[in-house]
Structure formats: C-alpha cells, structure tokens
Short mmCIF file of C-alpha atoms in Angstrom, two decimals:
data_model
loop_
_atom_site.label_atom_id
_atom_site.label_comp_id
_atom_site.label_asym_id
_atom_site.label_seq_id
_atom_site.Cartn_x
_atom_site.Cartn_y
_atom_site.Cartn_z
CA SER A 1 29.26 -8.75 -3.29
CA ALA A 2 30.21 -5.36 -3.69
CA ARG A 3 34.05 -6.26 -4.54
CA VAL A 4 31.68 -7.52 -7.91
CA LEU A 5 30.35 -4.46 -8.18
CA ALA A 6 33.49 -2.37 -8.31
CA ARG A 7 35.01 -4.11 -10.81
CA ALA A 8 32.31 -4.64 -13.13
CA TRP A 9 32.57 -0.66 -13.01
CA ARG A 10 35.28 0.50 -13.89
CA GLU A 11 35.07 -2.26 -17.01
CA GLN A 12 32.03 0.37 -18.04
CA ARG A 13 31.44 2.79 -15.64
CA PRO A 14 27.96 4.31 -14.64
CA HIS A 15 27.12 8.29 -14.86
CA ILE A 16 24.83 7.25 -11.39
CA VAL A 17 23.80 4.23 -8.96
CA HIS A 18 21.02 4.61 -7.79
CA VAL A 19 19.88 1.87 -5.15
CA ALA A 20 16.21 0.60 -5.18
CA THR A 21 16.84 -1.89 -3.14
CA GLU A 22 17.64 -1.73 1.17
CA GLY A 23 19.37 -5.64 1.76
CA PRO A 24 22.79 -7.01 1.57
CA LEU A 25 22.62 -6.12 -2.44
CA GLY A 26 21.61 -2.57 -1.85
CA ALA A 27 24.75 -1.96 0.91
CA SER A 28 27.22 -3.75 -1.83
CA ALA A 29 26.75 -1.52 -4.00
CA ILE A 30 27.10 1.68 -2.43
CA ARG A 31 30.53 0.20 -1.20
CA ALA A 32 31.06 -0.45 -4.40
CA ALA A 33 29.81 3.22 -5.63
CA ARG A 34 31.85 4.37 -2.63
CA SER A 35 35.10 3.44 -3.31
CA LEU A 36 34.94 4.51 -7.29
CA GLN A 37 33.75 7.78 -5.58
CA LEU A 38 30.62 7.08 -7.53
CA PRO A 39 27.32 9.24 -7.32
CA ILE A 40 24.57 7.65 -5.16
CA SER A 41 21.12 8.13 -4.90
CA SER A 42 18.75 6.07 -3.16
CA SER A 43 14.73 5.25 -2.69
CA TYR A 44 12.91 4.81 0.48
CA HIS A 45 10.35 2.21 -0.33
CA THR A 46 9.82 -0.26 3.10
CA ASN A 47 9.29 1.57 6.96
CA PHE A 48 11.00 -2.03 7.97
CA ASP A 49 11.32 -0.67 11.82
CA ASP A 50 7.36 -0.41 11.84
CA TYR A 51 7.62 -4.07 10.33
CA ALA A 52 9.22 -5.08 13.31
CA ALA A 53 6.36 -4.82 15.93
CA HIS A 54 4.51 -6.85 13.52
CA TYR A 55 7.08 -9.27 13.99
CA ALA A 56 7.43 -10.26 17.32
CA VAL A 57 11.22 -8.68 16.80
CA GLY A 58 10.06 -5.67 18.39
CA PRO A 59 13.21 -4.95 20.37
CA LEU A 60 14.96 -4.89 17.32
CA ARG A 61 13.09 -2.11 15.90
CA GLY A 62 15.66 0.17 17.21
CA LEU A 63 18.55 -1.26 15.70
CA VAL A 64 17.06 -1.26 12.00
CA ALA A 65 15.89 2.07 12.41
CA GLY A 66 19.47 3.04 12.76
CA TRP A 67 20.50 0.69 10.00
CA LEU A 68 17.75 2.41 7.50
CA LYS A 69 19.37 6.49 7.97
CA HIS A 70 22.52 4.85 7.91
CA PHE A 71 22.03 2.76 4.68
CA HIS A 72 20.57 6.22 3.17
CA ASN A 73 22.58 8.64 5.21
CA ARG A 74 25.34 7.05 2.77
CA THR A 75 23.60 7.66 -0.53
CA GLN A 76 23.76 11.41 -1.61
CA LEU A 77 19.83 11.73 -1.90
CA THR A 78 17.43 9.22 -1.10
CA MET A 79 14.31 9.75 -2.86
CA VAL A 80 10.69 9.58 -0.94
CA PRO A 81 7.72 8.40 -2.30
CA SER A 82 4.86 11.20 0.51
CA SER A 83 5.64 14.28 2.37
CA ASP A 84 4.53 13.08 5.36
CA LEU A 85 6.78 10.61 5.54
CA ILE A 86 9.73 12.96 4.08
CA ALA A 87 9.30 15.01 7.31
CA ARG A 88 8.63 11.99 9.47
CA LEU A 89 12.13 10.53 8.24
CA SER A 90 14.19 14.99 8.47
CA GLN A 91 13.17 14.46 11.71
CA ALA A 92 15.05 11.27 12.85
CA GLY A 93 17.85 12.38 10.84
CA TYR A 94 17.98 11.46 7.48
CA ARG A 95 19.52 13.48 4.63
CA ASN A 96 19.33 14.93 0.98
CA LEU A 97 15.27 13.91 0.68
CA ALA A 98 13.36 13.91 -2.16
CA LEU A 99 9.63 14.25 -3.13
CA PHE A 100 9.39 11.11 -5.91
CA PRO A 101 5.53 11.21 -6.48
CA ARG A 102 3.16 8.08 -7.90
CA GLY A 103 0.94 7.49 -10.39
CA VAL A 104 -1.23 5.20 -12.11
CA ASP A 105 -2.69 4.45 -15.55
CA ILE A 106 -5.80 6.20 -15.69
CA GLU A 107 -7.79 3.80 -18.38
CA ARG A 108 -5.67 0.63 -17.37
CA PHE A 109 -7.67 1.10 -14.01
CA HIS A 110 -10.85 2.04 -14.86
CA PRO A 111 -14.27 1.60 -14.33
CA LYS A 112 -15.57 0.58 -17.46
CA HIS A 113 -14.13 -2.77 -16.48
CA ARG A 114 -16.50 -3.57 -14.47
CA ASP A 115 -17.81 -7.28 -14.79
CA ALA A 116 -21.03 -9.08 -13.40
CA GLU A 117 -19.31 -12.23 -13.90
CA LEU A 118 -16.75 -11.66 -11.78
CA ARG A 119 -19.09 -10.36 -9.53
CA ARG A 120 -21.34 -13.03 -9.47
CA SER A 121 -17.91 -15.26 -8.93
CA TRP A 122 -17.87 -14.13 -6.03
CA GLY A 123 -21.58 -14.56 -4.77
CA ALA A 124 -22.77 -10.79 -5.52
CA HIS A 125 -26.41 -10.26 -6.42
CA PRO A 126 -26.26 -7.58 -8.74
CA ASP A 127 -27.55 -5.16 -6.09
CA SER A 128 -25.28 -6.70 -2.95
CA LEU A 129 -22.18 -4.33 -1.45
CA VAL A 130 -18.33 -5.23 -2.68
CA CYS A 131 -16.09 -4.48 -0.26
CA LEU A 132 -13.01 -4.95 -1.33
CA VAL A 133 -9.13 -4.60 0.55
CA VAL A 134 -5.62 -5.26 -1.79
CA GLY A 135 -1.83 -6.11 -0.79
CA ARG A 136 -0.08 -8.26 0.63
CA VAL A 137 -2.04 -10.54 2.95
CA ALA A 138 0.45 -9.93 5.96
CA PRO A 139 0.68 -8.12 9.75
CA GLU A 140 1.31 -5.29 9.20
CA LYS A 141 -1.16 -4.52 6.98
CA ASN A 142 -4.61 -4.70 9.56
CA LEU A 143 -6.64 -6.62 7.57
CA ASN A 144 -8.46 -7.55 10.49
CA LEU A 145 -10.32 -4.40 10.82
CA ALA A 146 -11.17 -4.53 7.65
CA LEU A 147 -12.41 -8.13 7.55
CA ARG A 148 -14.75 -7.15 11.52
CA THR A 149 -16.16 -4.30 10.36
CA TRP A 150 -16.76 -6.06 7.01
CA GLU A 151 -19.59 -8.34 9.90
CA VAL A 152 -20.50 -5.09 11.31
CA ILE A 153 -21.74 -4.28 8.03
CA ARG A 154 -23.03 -8.29 7.54
CA CYS A 155 -25.38 -7.56 9.48
CA GLN A 156 -27.59 -4.72 7.68
CA HIS A 157 -26.49 -6.13 4.92
CA PRO A 158 -26.82 -9.91 5.05
CA ASP A 159 -25.76 -9.77 1.15
CA ALA A 160 -22.54 -7.76 1.36
CA ARG A 161 -19.56 -9.68 0.21
CA MET A 162 -15.59 -9.08 1.08
CA VAL A 163 -12.95 -9.73 -0.88
CA VAL A 164 -9.30 -9.35 -0.06
CA VAL A 165 -6.71 -9.40 -3.22
CA GLY A 166 -3.27 -10.74 -2.47
CA ASP A 167 -0.76 -13.54 -1.00
CA GLY A 168 1.15 -13.34 2.15
CA PRO A 169 1.36 -15.78 4.95
CA LEU A 170 -2.18 -14.52 7.10
CA ARG A 171 -4.26 -15.83 3.81
CA ALA A 172 -4.40 -19.39 5.20
CA HIS A 173 -5.42 -18.65 8.82
CA LEU A 174 -7.38 -15.22 7.78
CA ALA A 175 -9.91 -17.60 5.69
CA ALA A 176 -10.36 -20.21 7.60
CA THR A 177 -11.25 -17.55 10.41
CA TRP A 178 -13.48 -15.72 7.60
CA PRO A 179 -14.78 -18.42 5.68
CA GLU A 180 -18.04 -16.45 4.06
CA ALA A 181 -15.09 -13.93 2.70
CA VAL A 182 -12.98 -14.51 -0.62
CA PHE A 183 -9.46 -14.78 -0.54
CA THR A 184 -8.04 -14.16 -4.60
CA GLY A 185 -4.62 -15.39 -4.13
CA ALA A 186 -2.18 -13.48 -6.99
CA ILE A 187 -3.74 -12.49 -9.76
CA SER A 188 -2.70 -10.98 -12.89
CA THR A 189 -2.61 -7.42 -13.79
CA ALA A 190 -5.92 -7.58 -16.17
CA ASP A 191 -7.77 -9.56 -13.02
CA LEU A 192 -6.66 -7.23 -10.51
CA VAL A 193 -8.29 -4.27 -12.90
CA ARG A 194 -11.63 -5.88 -13.48
CA ALA A 195 -11.70 -6.77 -9.45
CA TYR A 196 -11.37 -3.17 -8.51
CA ALA A 197 -13.46 -1.63 -11.29
CA SER A 198 -16.26 -4.90 -10.50
CA ALA A 199 -16.29 -3.87 -5.95
CA ASP A 200 -18.59 -0.86 -4.95
CA MET A 201 -16.35 0.36 -1.78
CA PHE A 202 -12.38 0.02 -0.98
CA LEU A 203 -11.42 -0.59 2.19
CA PHE A 204 -7.77 -0.01 2.71
CA PRO A 205 -6.95 -0.62 6.66
CA SER A 206 -2.99 -0.75 7.26
CA GLN A 207 -1.12 2.36 9.21
CA SER A 208 2.61 0.93 7.32
CA GLU A 209 2.93 2.22 4.46
CA THR A 210 5.26 4.59 2.50
CA PHE A 211 2.85 5.29 0.12
CA GLY A 212 0.52 3.20 -0.73
CA ASN A 213 -0.37 3.06 -4.73
CA VAL A 214 -3.15 0.94 -4.15
CA LEU A 215 -4.93 3.61 -3.27
CA LEU A 216 -5.10 5.73 -5.99
CA GLU A 217 -5.47 3.12 -8.65
CA ALA A 218 -8.71 1.57 -6.37
CA MET A 219 -9.36 5.92 -6.94
CA ALA A 220 -8.72 5.17 -10.86
CA SER A 221 -10.86 2.25 -10.82
CA GLY A 222 -13.50 4.69 -9.21
CA LEU A 223 -14.12 3.08 -5.91
CA PRO A 224 -14.97 5.78 -2.50
CA THR A 225 -12.21 5.06 -0.03
CA VAL A 226 -12.03 4.59 3.64
CA ALA A 227 -8.15 4.79 4.86
CA PHE A 228 -6.36 6.95 7.76
CA ASP A 229 -5.07 9.97 7.03
CA TYR A 230 -1.37 9.71 5.90
CA ALA A 231 1.00 8.88 2.89
CA ALA A 232 -0.99 8.43 -0.24
CA ALA A 233 -4.36 9.36 1.56
CA ARG A 234 -2.88 12.28 3.18
CA ALA A 235 -1.37 13.56 -0.68
CA HIS A 236 -4.40 12.88 -2.35
CA LEU A 237 -8.20 11.73 -0.35
CA SER A 238 -9.98 15.31 0.74
CA HIS A 239 -12.73 13.57 3.82
CA GLY A 240 -16.21 13.80 2.68
CA VAL A 241 -15.50 14.66 -1.50
CA ASN A 242 -13.52 12.26 -2.89
CA GLY A 243 -13.39 9.48 0.04
CA VAL A 244 -13.32 9.10 3.78
CA SER A 245 -9.98 9.85 5.53
CA VAL A 246 -9.67 8.97 9.47
CA THR A 247 -7.08 10.14 12.31
CA LEU A 248 -4.10 7.56 11.59
CA GLY A 249 -4.55 5.77 14.88
CA ASP A 250 -8.35 5.43 14.96
CA GLU A 251 -9.56 2.21 14.25
CA THR A 252 -12.90 3.19 16.03
CA ALA A 253 -13.62 5.90 13.48
CA TRP A 254 -12.43 3.77 10.46
CA MET A 255 -14.86 0.95 10.92
CA ALA A 256 -17.55 3.83 12.18
CA GLU A 257 -16.89 6.22 9.02
CA THR A 258 -16.63 2.81 6.53
CA VAL A 259 -20.81 1.31 7.98
CA ALA A 260 -21.56 4.80 7.56
CA LEU A 261 -20.81 4.71 3.92
CA ALA A 262 -21.87 1.27 3.96
CA ASN A 263 -25.16 3.01 4.34
CA ASP A 264 -25.01 5.33 2.27
CA ALA A 265 -25.60 4.23 -1.73
CA ILE A 266 -26.10 7.72 -2.70
CA ARG A 267 -22.72 8.94 -1.89
CA ARG A 268 -20.88 6.11 -2.26
CA ALA A 269 -21.09 7.35 -5.84
CA ARG A 270 -20.27 10.43 -5.13
CA LEU A 271 -17.25 10.04 -3.72
CA GLY A 272 -16.29 7.54 -6.60
CA LEU A 273 -17.24 9.61 -8.96
CA ARG A 274 -14.91 12.53 -7.65
CA ALA A 275 -11.83 9.97 -6.84
CA ARG A 276 -11.73 8.97 -10.51
#
C-alpha cells in the first residue's frame, strides 16, 4: 500500500521514483512519492484502453483511458516508446512526454542461429517457406489475420509452415482451429533466438502495440517482415527497403503484401539482409 511504501522511503529516501507498472502497485507508489514530495517518472507500456474492445468490455474503454491519463499526469515525466504514440497521447491530454527508445542485442538475435533440426521438427523441408509469429496468443494480437493469410499462401505453397511462438488465452482455440500450424507455447530466450533465425518471414498482424520489440528481434535475425505502419514499424521499417509496411487498419492490403512476399524468395532475401 501507499502507507507501507511511504514508511520504507522515509527510512531510506530515494532520489527518484520510477513507476513501471500501470496498476494498483504503481498507483500506490505515486501516492507515496507525492506525499514525500519525491520526483516521479513513469513509463507507458500497454494500450489498456485499446484492449478493452477485445475483451467484451468496450463500454469501459473511456473510463480506462481517463484513468490512464490521470495516472501518468500525476508524474513529472512519462516515457513513451514511439514518436507516433507520443503524438497520440499528447493530443489526448497527456503531459510531460518523452521518447524512450528501444533496442535489441544484435549478436544474440542473429541469422547464424538458423537450425535445420528445429525446422524439421516444425515439419519444414529445407526449401519450405516458414512463416513466424511471436507474441502473446490473445485477441488483441490479431493472429487470425496471420493464420488466414497463411491458408492463402498454402494454396500456392502446400508445404509452407506457420509457427506461432508464445502463450495466452487463445492458444488452445487457435491450435484446434488450425491443427497444421505449430504452436510452441512459451519458450526460453535461447529457443526464441533459434526460432527467429530458422524462419523465412516474420508476420506482425497486431494493431494494438505501444512499440513491438519483436519486430526488432526479427529484423536483427535477418527476417523480412510484414507489419502495419505504426509504433516500431513506423520508426524502423522502410517499405520495400528493409521490410513491408502497410497502412494501419488495411487488413486486405496486409494480406496481399504478405502473399506477394511469400511468392518472391529473391525479394525476401534482399529485405531480410537490409533488415539485419
């Protein structure tokens, strides 16, 4: 509680309090820090108000958005992972925003970790096209779009494989609906590194990210990526140069661009090299 935190901070006073969790603990930390007149910073991690629409609580979206704004505006600085999100939050009334850039370890995420045995375990032959999705298996990640697109790709490439790395509430349902896709569940970082390097293209269908570090992990691993033009893709993808970027919300174009990339191995190689 705020009282417990305030008591601890009176005994050992911090120079600054950074709030990295937008929930009850974070709210308690803000109350305690304000009572002690400590400087407070926060970071904006998740579009909780956007998620409301995916979990049948759409009417609460306005309340959630208002609470988040109140939460962050009680701090002296809110760190935000992308410039386009800063613009959106500023327009919504958030104050004292600053860009907090992201990055990945480009030696850990590297094409050198490609693993033929792992590909075989996915049912992929050396020449099979492997499409990869990484992230929480949940409604807000828009995985149905990637899986429907994979079905179209299979009409021309019957041996194409789809690998979904991650866990979440939709995993069992999606695995039952698409039994020929590979759903790995949660895996270690070492296995994740191998999964990226062993795929042939990265599909990023989500439209609800504050950033999307998986995009940078895929790029560092030498994968051509198809993503919507916002957040990490807005900052790091140049359409037709180091990946494929599609107007946010245009799922028809996303599917068409993905199928076209699946049909062009030379373009995939060129984009993947430039992504790295």
